[in-house]
Structures are given as structure tokens and as C-alpha cells.
């Protein structure tokens, strides 16, 4: 069964709207979660690393004021796309590694965000 | 700078035969490698992984081979089944999986019945 839950799976909204995406680890604690973005026919690109109890670490070129990340608890990280515009339309996916070393990251089912 | 590369964007294999997907990397700090299977509009599903201290890991129909000197890994699927048709991504990480994943560009595998 799924070990990482992501919600919502699909969002359509008007330009200028802020959208929040939730990522939950199921039955395990994740001090670190990762947020990726995938544009059509491209690979997954890491946006930021979400750290419980501290600020997120953003990859180069990702605007931290536009993509707000909050790791509220050991099982929940949220990504808020603020004042979304059509160019933010993409597939957003979160992941969390199982505890311990040499453990794979498991991914949520992703959120398809469409900005009109 | 593409640190993880999958040079074959697509691959077609007859059902029952072996599928071999290849991946190359350039960053010598990578020490943990993974293969994921992905369908459109879904998150990647973990298939198999390998640590840099090994050169082979097997799980059912899936085997991953790692050649550290060549910075190359491959995924073998045998026998291939129609349900294996999907996009396959290889990914690499440092610190034995506790760091972020760097993904390859993906290979679309089509199994022909």
C-alpha cells in the first residue's frame, strides 16, 4: 500500500490564486521530505528539501517566496504556490525516505496543477 | 549539467524477452542508485535499488547491475510482461539515500504482446 499520501491530486484555479498541496508520510516519521516538479515529457526536478523544525532548502532558480514550504510535523509537509500563474502549471510530487540509511524514497501520487 | 543520463528515450521489447535499461552518471559522490517506474499523472513507484558497495541486486524479475568504474548501471527485466510498459527513471543519491535524488531523463519501455 501507499506509504506517502499527497492531496489534492488535481487542482484547476484562476491566475493569482494561492494553492496548498499536502504531503503526508503514512505510518512512519519523516524529518525530511522532498518536493519535485515535472513538466510534460521532462524528468523530475527537485524544487526543495523540506526539513521538520527548520527552514526548507531550495534548489537554485526556485523562488522561496513563491513556493512556500512548511514542515509542520514529522508526518506532514505542505507546499503553497502563491499567486500562481499559468507558467506554474505542472505536476508537483513529494517524496519521503523511509527511516534509516539505504532506504528508498517513496513518492506521493502527485498533484496536477493547472492555472487558467 | 545532466548528472544522470538515460540515453535511450524509448525501448520496445517482445513479451517474454529481456528488457535492459541503461543509465550513466557523472557525479562520483553518488553512492545509492534507484529505479522507478512511472505512469502518466502518477508518482514514481519504487522498483529496486543498489548501494555502491554492491554490484548486483536482484528482486524477482528485476535485477540492477552497477559498474562503478564505468559509472554505469542497468536494469534487467526478465521475462518482460505487458504490464511493464511505462516510463522508467533511474535516480542517484549521496549519503546512502539520505540526500536528494537526481533523476535521469527517463526511458519509455513498451512491451509488445
PDB file of C-alpha atoms in Angstrom:
ATOM      1  CA  UNK A   1       0.000   0.000   0.000  1.00  0.00           C
ATOM      2  CA  UNK A   2       0.910   3.659  -0.266  1.00  0.00           C
ATOM      3  CA  UNK A   3       3.411   4.987   2.231  1.00  0.00           C
ATOM      4  CA  UNK A   4       3.180   8.621   1.148  1.00  0.00           C
ATOM      5  CA  UNK A   5      -0.126  10.399   0.628  1.00  0.00           C
ATOM      6  CA  UNK A   6      -0.458  13.604  -1.399  1.00  0.00           C
ATOM      7  CA  UNK A   7      -3.524  15.829  -1.629  1.00  0.00           C
ATOM      8  CA  UNK A   8      -5.175  17.144  -3.739  1.00  0.00           C
ATOM      9  CA  UNK A   9      -4.480  15.102  -6.852  1.00  0.00           C
ATOM     10  CA  UNK A  10      -5.773  17.750  -9.242  1.00  0.00           C
ATOM     11  CA  UNK A  11      -6.307  21.487  -8.977  1.00  0.00           C
ATOM     12  CA  UNK A  12      -7.609  23.982 -11.520  1.00  0.00           C
ATOM     13  CA  UNK A  13      -7.699  27.607 -10.470  1.00  0.00           C
ATOM     14  CA  UNK A  14      -7.533  31.148 -11.721  1.00  0.00           C
ATOM     15  CA  UNK A  15      -4.338  33.105 -12.104  1.00  0.00           C
ATOM     16  CA  UNK A  16      -3.388  34.911  -8.902  1.00  0.00           C
ATOM     17  CA  UNK A  17      -4.766  32.223  -6.603  1.00  0.00           C
ATOM     18  CA  UNK A  18      -2.651  30.544  -3.942  1.00  0.00           C
ATOM     19  CA  UNK A  19      -2.741  26.753  -3.833  1.00  0.00           C
ATOM     20  CA  UNK A  20      -1.698  24.487  -0.966  1.00  0.00           C
ATOM     21  CA  UNK A  21      -0.555  20.905  -1.526  1.00  0.00           C
ATOM     22  CA  UNK A  22      -0.180  18.463   1.360  1.00  0.00           C
ATOM     23  CA  UNK A  23       2.232  15.563   1.648  1.00  0.00           C
ATOM     24  CA  UNK A  24       1.881  13.034   4.448  1.00  0.00           C
ATOM     25  CA  UNK A  25       4.028  10.093   5.437  1.00  0.00           C
ATOM     26  CA  UNK A  26       1.877   7.158   6.485  1.00  0.00           C
ATOM     27  CA  UNK A  27       2.940   5.049   9.468  1.00  0.00           C
ATOM     28  CA  UNK A  28       6.440   6.497   9.647  1.00  0.00           C
ATOM     29  CA  UNK A  29       8.061   9.744  10.609  1.00  0.00           C
ATOM     30  CA  UNK A  30       9.897  11.791   8.043  1.00  0.00           C
ATOM     31  CA  UNK A  31      12.187  14.529   9.277  1.00  0.00           C
ATOM     32  CA  UNK A  32      12.951  15.287   5.649  1.00  0.00           C
ATOM     33  CA  UNK A  33      10.646  15.382   2.663  1.00  0.00           C
ATOM     34  CA  UNK A  34      11.354  16.444  -0.885  1.00  0.00           C
ATOM     35  CA  UNK A  35       9.285  18.392  -3.390  1.00  0.00           C
ATOM     36  CA  UNK A  36       9.743  17.770  -7.119  1.00  0.00           C
ATOM     37  CA  UNK A  37       8.191  19.215 -10.233  1.00  0.00           C
ATOM     38  CA  UNK A  38       7.761  17.549 -13.590  1.00  0.00           C
ATOM     39  CA  UNK A  39       6.925  19.413 -16.777  1.00  0.00           C
ATOM     40  CA  UNK A  40       5.465  17.432 -19.710  1.00  0.00           C
ATOM     41  CA  UNK A  41       7.879  14.936 -21.238  1.00  0.00           C
ATOM     42  CA  UNK A  42      10.645  16.014 -18.873  1.00  0.00           C
ATOM     43  CA  UNK A  43      12.312  14.471 -15.881  1.00  0.00           C
ATOM     44  CA  UNK A  44      11.534  15.140 -12.243  1.00  0.00           C
ATOM     45  CA  UNK A  45      13.387  18.152 -10.954  1.00  0.00           C
ATOM     46  CA  UNK A  46      13.946  18.766  -7.270  1.00  0.00           C
ATOM     47  CA  UNK A  47      12.495  22.061  -6.080  1.00  0.00           C
ATOM     48  CA  UNK A  48      13.269  21.999  -2.387  1.00  0.00           C
ATOM     49  CA  UNK A  49      14.057  19.896   0.640  1.00  0.00           C
ATOM     50  CA  UNK A  50      11.582  20.225   3.471  1.00  0.00           C
ATOM     51  CA  UNK A  51      13.081  19.917   6.948  1.00  0.00           C
ATOM     52  CA  UNK A  52      10.988  19.396  10.054  1.00  0.00           C
ATOM     53  CA  UNK A  53      11.648  22.153  12.548  1.00  0.00           C
ATOM     54  CA  UNK A  54      13.775  24.304  10.281  1.00  0.00           C
ATOM     55  CA  UNK A  55      13.644  26.232   7.042  1.00  0.00           C
ATOM     56  CA  UNK A  56      13.374  24.481   3.728  1.00  0.00           C
ATOM     57  CA  UNK A  57      16.364  24.304   1.418  1.00  0.00           C
ATOM     58  CA  UNK A  58      15.584  25.485  -2.097  1.00  0.00           C
ATOM     59  CA  UNK A  59      17.333  24.491  -5.302  1.00  0.00           C
ATOM     60  CA  UNK A  60      18.899  27.120  -7.472  1.00  0.00           C
ATOM     61  CA  UNK A  61      16.351  29.005  -9.514  1.00  0.00           C
ATOM     62  CA  UNK A  62      13.372  28.147  -7.294  1.00  0.00           C
ATOM     63  CA  UNK A  63      11.776  31.199  -5.696  1.00  0.00           C
ATOM     64  CA  UNK A  64      11.320  30.582  -1.993  1.00  0.00           C
ATOM     65  CA  UNK A  65       8.787  33.392  -1.665  1.00  0.00           C
ATOM     66  CA  UNK A  66       6.646  31.873  -4.368  1.00  0.00           C
ATOM     67  CA  UNK A  67       6.844  28.260  -3.254  1.00  0.00           C
ATOM     68  CA  UNK A  68       6.313  28.295   0.487  1.00  0.00           C
ATOM     69  CA  UNK A  69       7.167  25.093   2.307  1.00  0.00           C
ATOM     70  CA  UNK A  70       6.116  24.270   5.837  1.00  0.00           C
ATOM     71  CA  UNK A  71       7.116  21.023   7.530  1.00  0.00           C
ATOM     72  CA  UNK A  72       4.515  21.262  10.267  1.00  0.00           C
ATOM     73  CA  UNK A  73       5.092  17.872  11.859  1.00  0.00           C
ATOM     74  CA  UNK A  74       7.085  14.681  11.421  1.00  0.00           C
ATOM     75  CA  UNK A  75       4.396  13.358   9.071  1.00  0.00           C
ATOM     76  CA  UNK A  76       3.267  16.450   7.166  1.00  0.00           C
ATOM     77  CA  UNK A  77       4.868  18.869   4.731  1.00  0.00           C
ATOM     78  CA  UNK A  78       2.944  21.456   2.725  1.00  0.00           C
ATOM     79  CA  UNK A  79       3.842  23.317  -0.443  1.00  0.00           C
ATOM     80  CA  UNK A  80       1.959  26.542  -1.149  1.00  0.00           C
ATOM     81  CA  UNK A  81       2.202  28.030  -4.603  1.00  0.00           C
ATOM     82  CA  UNK A  82       1.496  31.710  -4.002  1.00  0.00           C
ATOM     83  CA  UNK A  83      -0.105  33.948  -6.598  1.00  0.00           C
ATOM     84  CA  UNK A  84       0.032  31.175  -9.166  1.00  0.00           C
ATOM     85  CA  UNK A  85       0.365  31.993 -12.844  1.00  0.00           C
ATOM     86  CA  UNK A  86      -0.061  29.810 -15.940  1.00  0.00           C
ATOM     87  CA  UNK A  87       3.679  29.119 -16.099  1.00  0.00           C
ATOM     88  CA  UNK A  88       3.376  27.418 -12.682  1.00  0.00           C
ATOM     89  CA  UNK A  89       1.119  24.779 -14.218  1.00  0.00           C
ATOM     90  CA  UNK A  90       2.935  21.499 -13.701  1.00  0.00           C
ATOM     91  CA  UNK A  91       2.898  18.149 -11.931  1.00  0.00           C
ATOM     92  CA  UNK A  92       4.119  18.501  -8.345  1.00  0.00           C
ATOM     93  CA  UNK A  93       5.267  15.416  -6.467  1.00  0.00           C
ATOM     94  CA  UNK A  94       6.531  14.919  -2.936  1.00  0.00           C
ATOM     95  CA  UNK A  95       8.650  12.129  -1.539  1.00  0.00           C
ATOM     96  CA  UNK A  96       9.882  10.899   1.794  1.00  0.00           C
ATOM     97  CA  UNK A  97      12.619   8.380   2.591  1.00  0.00           C
ATOM     98  CA  UNK A  98      11.905   5.547   4.969  1.00  0.00           C
ATOM     99  CA  UNK A  99      13.922   5.830   8.196  1.00  0.00           C
ATOM    100  CA  UNK A 100      17.480   4.560   8.274  1.00  0.00           C
ATOM    101  CA  UNK A 101      20.183   4.508   5.639  1.00  0.00           C
ATOM    102  CA  UNK A 102      19.965   2.828   2.249  1.00  0.00           C
ATOM    103  CA  UNK A 103      16.219   3.262   2.174  1.00  0.00           C
ATOM    104  CA  UNK A 104      14.337   4.293  -0.957  1.00  0.00           C
ATOM    105  CA  UNK A 105      12.319   7.456  -1.208  1.00  0.00           C
ATOM    106  CA  UNK A 106       8.659   6.796  -1.699  1.00  0.00           C
ATOM    107  CA  UNK A 107       6.543   9.201  -3.674  1.00  0.00           C
ATOM    108  CA  UNK A 108       3.041  10.516  -3.405  1.00  0.00           C
ATOM    109  CA  UNK A 109       0.722  10.253  -6.378  1.00  0.00           C
ATOM    110  CA  UNK A 110       1.401  13.832  -7.381  1.00  0.00           C
ATOM    111  CA  UNK A 111      -0.729  16.937  -7.862  1.00  0.00           C
ATOM    112  CA  UNK A 112      -1.645  18.173 -11.298  1.00  0.00           C
ATOM    113  CA  UNK A 113      -1.846  21.968 -11.047  1.00  0.00           C
ATOM    114  CA  UNK A 114      -3.485  23.884 -13.882  1.00  0.00           C
ATOM    115  CA  UNK A 115      -3.602  27.665 -13.711  1.00  0.00           C
ATOM    116  CA  UNK A 116      -6.024  29.360 -16.074  1.00  0.00           C
TER     117      UNK A 116
ATOM    118  CA  UNK B   1      24.551  19.792 -16.261  1.00  0.00           C
ATOM    119  CA  UNK B   2      22.793  16.432 -16.503  1.00  0.00           C
ATOM    120  CA  UNK B   3      24.445  14.320 -13.818  1.00  0.00           C
ATOM    121  CA  UNK B   4      22.284  11.275 -14.509  1.00  0.00           C
ATOM    122  CA  UNK B   5      21.636  10.294 -18.097  1.00  0.00           C
ATOM    123  CA  UNK B   6      19.429   7.786 -19.806  1.00  0.00           C
ATOM    124  CA  UNK B   7      20.456   7.913 -23.433  1.00  0.00           C
ATOM    125  CA  UNK B   8      17.595   5.832 -24.792  1.00  0.00           C
ATOM    126  CA  UNK B   9      14.326   7.772 -24.693  1.00  0.00           C
ATOM    127  CA  UNK B  10      12.385   4.698 -25.756  1.00  0.00           C
ATOM    128  CA  UNK B  11      12.715   0.925 -25.981  1.00  0.00           C
ATOM    129  CA  UNK B  12      10.421  -1.749 -27.421  1.00  0.00           C
ATOM    130  CA  UNK B  13      10.742  -5.377 -26.359  1.00  0.00           C
ATOM    131  CA  UNK B  14       8.801  -8.505 -27.219  1.00  0.00           C
ATOM    132  CA  UNK B  15       6.815 -10.036 -24.387  1.00  0.00           C
ATOM    133  CA  UNK B  16       8.792 -12.772 -22.641  1.00  0.00           C
ATOM    134  CA  UNK B  17      12.170 -11.399 -23.687  1.00  0.00           C
ATOM    135  CA  UNK B  18      14.638  -9.450 -21.575  1.00  0.00           C
ATOM    136  CA  UNK B  19      14.376  -5.668 -21.241  1.00  0.00           C
ATOM    137  CA  UNK B  20      17.617  -3.842 -20.493  1.00  0.00           C
ATOM    138  CA  UNK B  21      17.505  -0.208 -19.500  1.00  0.00           C
ATOM    139  CA  UNK B  22      20.715   1.748 -19.116  1.00  0.00           C
ATOM    140  CA  UNK B  23      21.784   4.707 -17.048  1.00  0.00           C
ATOM    141  CA  UNK B  24      25.037   6.657 -16.730  1.00  0.00           C
ATOM    142  CA  UNK B  25      26.103   9.124 -14.077  1.00  0.00           C
ATOM    143  CA  UNK B  26      28.917  11.593 -13.691  1.00  0.00           C
ATOM    144  CA  UNK B  27      28.965  12.535 -10.004  1.00  0.00           C
ATOM    145  CA  UNK B  28      31.346  10.274  -8.083  1.00  0.00           C
ATOM    146  CA  UNK B  29      29.666  11.294  -4.819  1.00  0.00           C
ATOM    147  CA  UNK B  30      26.594   9.250  -5.686  1.00  0.00           C
ATOM    148  CA  UNK B  31      26.537   6.061  -3.632  1.00  0.00           C
ATOM    149  CA  UNK B  32      22.943   4.896  -3.819  1.00  0.00           C
ATOM    150  CA  UNK B  33      21.015   4.214  -7.003  1.00  0.00           C
ATOM    151  CA  UNK B  34      17.368   3.510  -7.616  1.00  0.00           C
ATOM    152  CA  UNK B  35      14.996   2.609 -10.408  1.00  0.00           C
ATOM    153  CA  UNK B  36      11.451   3.905 -10.514  1.00  0.00           C
ATOM    154  CA  UNK B  37       8.531   3.089 -12.778  1.00  0.00           C
ATOM    155  CA  UNK B  38       6.122   5.852 -13.654  1.00  0.00           C
ATOM    156  CA  UNK B  39       2.764   6.130 -15.353  1.00  0.00           C
ATOM    157  CA  UNK B  40       1.385   9.475 -16.582  1.00  0.00           C
ATOM    158  CA  UNK B  41      -0.166  11.656 -13.881  1.00  0.00           C
ATOM    159  CA  UNK B  42       1.076   9.358 -11.118  1.00  0.00           C
ATOM    160  CA  UNK B  43       4.018   9.493  -8.766  1.00  0.00           C
ATOM    161  CA  UNK B  44       7.010   7.232  -9.404  1.00  0.00           C
ATOM    162  CA  UNK B  45       6.817   3.732  -7.965  1.00  0.00           C
ATOM    163  CA  UNK B  46       9.982   2.344  -6.425  1.00  0.00           C
ATOM    164  CA  UNK B  47      11.250  -0.823  -8.103  1.00  0.00           C
ATOM    165  CA  UNK B  48      14.730  -1.687  -6.908  1.00  0.00           C
ATOM    166  CA  UNK B  49      17.844  -0.042  -5.544  1.00  0.00           C
ATOM    167  CA  UNK B  50      21.517  -0.749  -5.122  1.00  0.00           C
ATOM    168  CA  UNK B  51      24.200   0.617  -2.844  1.00  0.00           C
ATOM    169  CA  UNK B  52      27.647   1.391  -4.183  1.00  0.00           C
ATOM    170  CA  UNK B  53      29.124  -1.373  -2.041  1.00  0.00           C
ATOM    171  CA  UNK B  54      27.394  -3.923  -4.256  1.00  0.00           C
ATOM    172  CA  UNK B  55      27.486  -4.618  -7.970  1.00  0.00           C
ATOM    173  CA  UNK B  56      24.248  -6.541  -8.299  1.00  0.00           C
ATOM    174  CA  UNK B  57      20.872  -6.655  -6.624  1.00  0.00           C
ATOM    175  CA  UNK B  58      18.021  -8.928  -7.611  1.00  0.00           C
ATOM    176  CA  UNK B  59      14.330  -8.845  -6.753  1.00  0.00           C
ATOM    177  CA  UNK B  60      12.107 -11.225  -8.642  1.00  0.00           C
ATOM    178  CA  UNK B  61      12.087 -10.334 -12.321  1.00  0.00           C
ATOM    179  CA  UNK B  62      14.162  -7.207 -11.705  1.00  0.00           C
ATOM    180  CA  UNK B  63      17.940  -7.090 -11.431  1.00  0.00           C
ATOM    181  CA  UNK B  64      20.072  -3.983 -11.181  1.00  0.00           C
ATOM    182  CA  UNK B  65      23.753  -4.042 -12.073  1.00  0.00           C
ATOM    183  CA  UNK B  66      26.231  -1.367 -11.029  1.00  0.00           C
ATOM    184  CA  UNK B  67      29.616  -0.756 -12.639  1.00  0.00           C
ATOM    185  CA  UNK B  68      31.242   1.909 -10.523  1.00  0.00           C
ATOM    186  CA  UNK B  69      34.376   2.256 -12.594  1.00  0.00           C
ATOM    187  CA  UNK B  70      32.267   2.998 -15.657  1.00  0.00           C
ATOM    188  CA  UNK B  71      29.703   4.992 -13.681  1.00  0.00           C
ATOM    189  CA  UNK B  72      27.015   2.898 -15.283  1.00  0.00           C
ATOM    190  CA  UNK B  73      24.009   0.987 -14.058  1.00  0.00           C
ATOM    191  CA  UNK B  74      21.413  -1.081 -15.797  1.00  0.00           C
ATOM    192  CA  UNK B  75      18.035  -2.581 -15.023  1.00  0.00           C
ATOM    193  CA  UNK B  76      17.184  -6.004 -16.395  1.00  0.00           C
ATOM    194  CA  UNK B  77      13.588  -7.180 -16.517  1.00  0.00           C
ATOM    195  CA  UNK B  78      13.048 -10.806 -17.403  1.00  0.00           C
ATOM    196  CA  UNK B  79      10.700 -12.054 -18.591  1.00  0.00           C
ATOM    197  CA  UNK B  80       9.127  -8.821 -19.790  1.00  0.00           C
ATOM    198  CA  UNK B  81       5.367  -8.541 -19.409  1.00  0.00           C
ATOM    199  CA  UNK B  82       2.826  -6.135 -20.979  1.00  0.00           C
ATOM    200  CA  UNK B  83       2.258  -4.568 -17.561  1.00  0.00           C
ATOM    201  CA  UNK B  84       5.877  -3.460 -17.559  1.00  0.00           C
ATOM    202  CA  UNK B  85       5.103  -0.846 -20.206  1.00  0.00           C
ATOM    203  CA  UNK B  86       5.796   2.514 -18.554  1.00  0.00           C
ATOM    204  CA  UNK B  87       8.458   5.188 -18.254  1.00  0.00           C
ATOM    205  CA  UNK B  88      11.449   4.100 -16.196  1.00  0.00           C
ATOM    206  CA  UNK B  89      13.631   6.589 -14.358  1.00  0.00           C
ATOM    207  CA  UNK B  90      16.956   5.902 -12.778  1.00  0.00           C
ATOM    208  CA  UNK B  91      17.910   8.106  -9.856  1.00  0.00           C
ATOM    209  CA  UNK B  92      21.005   8.638  -7.761  1.00  0.00           C
ATOM    210  CA  UNK B  93      21.679   9.942  -4.307  1.00  0.00           C
ATOM    211  CA  UNK B  94      24.589  10.643  -1.996  1.00  0.00           C
ATOM    212  CA  UNK B  95      24.891   9.727   1.673  1.00  0.00           C
ATOM    213  CA  UNK B  96      23.304   6.331   1.095  1.00  0.00           C
ATOM    214  CA  UNK B  97      19.866   7.623   0.261  1.00  0.00           C
ATOM    215  CA  UNK B  98      19.583  10.354   2.833  1.00  0.00           C
ATOM    216  CA  UNK B  99      20.152  13.083   0.298  1.00  0.00           C
ATOM    217  CA  UNK B 100      18.031  14.375  -2.537  1.00  0.00           C
ATOM    218  CA  UNK B 101      17.519  12.279  -5.645  1.00  0.00           C
ATOM    219  CA  UNK B 102      18.844  13.293  -9.026  1.00  0.00           C
ATOM    220  CA  UNK B 103      16.787  11.759 -11.796  1.00  0.00           C
ATOM    221  CA  UNK B 104      17.640  10.692 -15.297  1.00  0.00           C
ATOM    222  CA  UNK B 105      15.548  11.752 -18.253  1.00  0.00           C
ATOM    223  CA  UNK B 106      13.584   8.511 -18.415  1.00  0.00           C
ATOM    224  CA  UNK B 107      13.145   5.656 -20.878  1.00  0.00           C
ATOM    225  CA  UNK B 108       9.723   4.725 -22.207  1.00  0.00           C
ATOM    226  CA  UNK B 109       9.505   0.939 -22.282  1.00  0.00           C
ATOM    227  CA  UNK B 110       6.896  -0.689 -24.499  1.00  0.00           C
ATOM    228  CA  UNK B 111       6.326  -4.421 -24.237  1.00  0.00           C
ATOM    229  CA  UNK B 112       4.897  -5.871 -27.416  1.00  0.00           C
ATOM    230  CA  UNK B 113       2.472  -8.762 -26.845  1.00  0.00           C
TER     231      UNK B 113
END
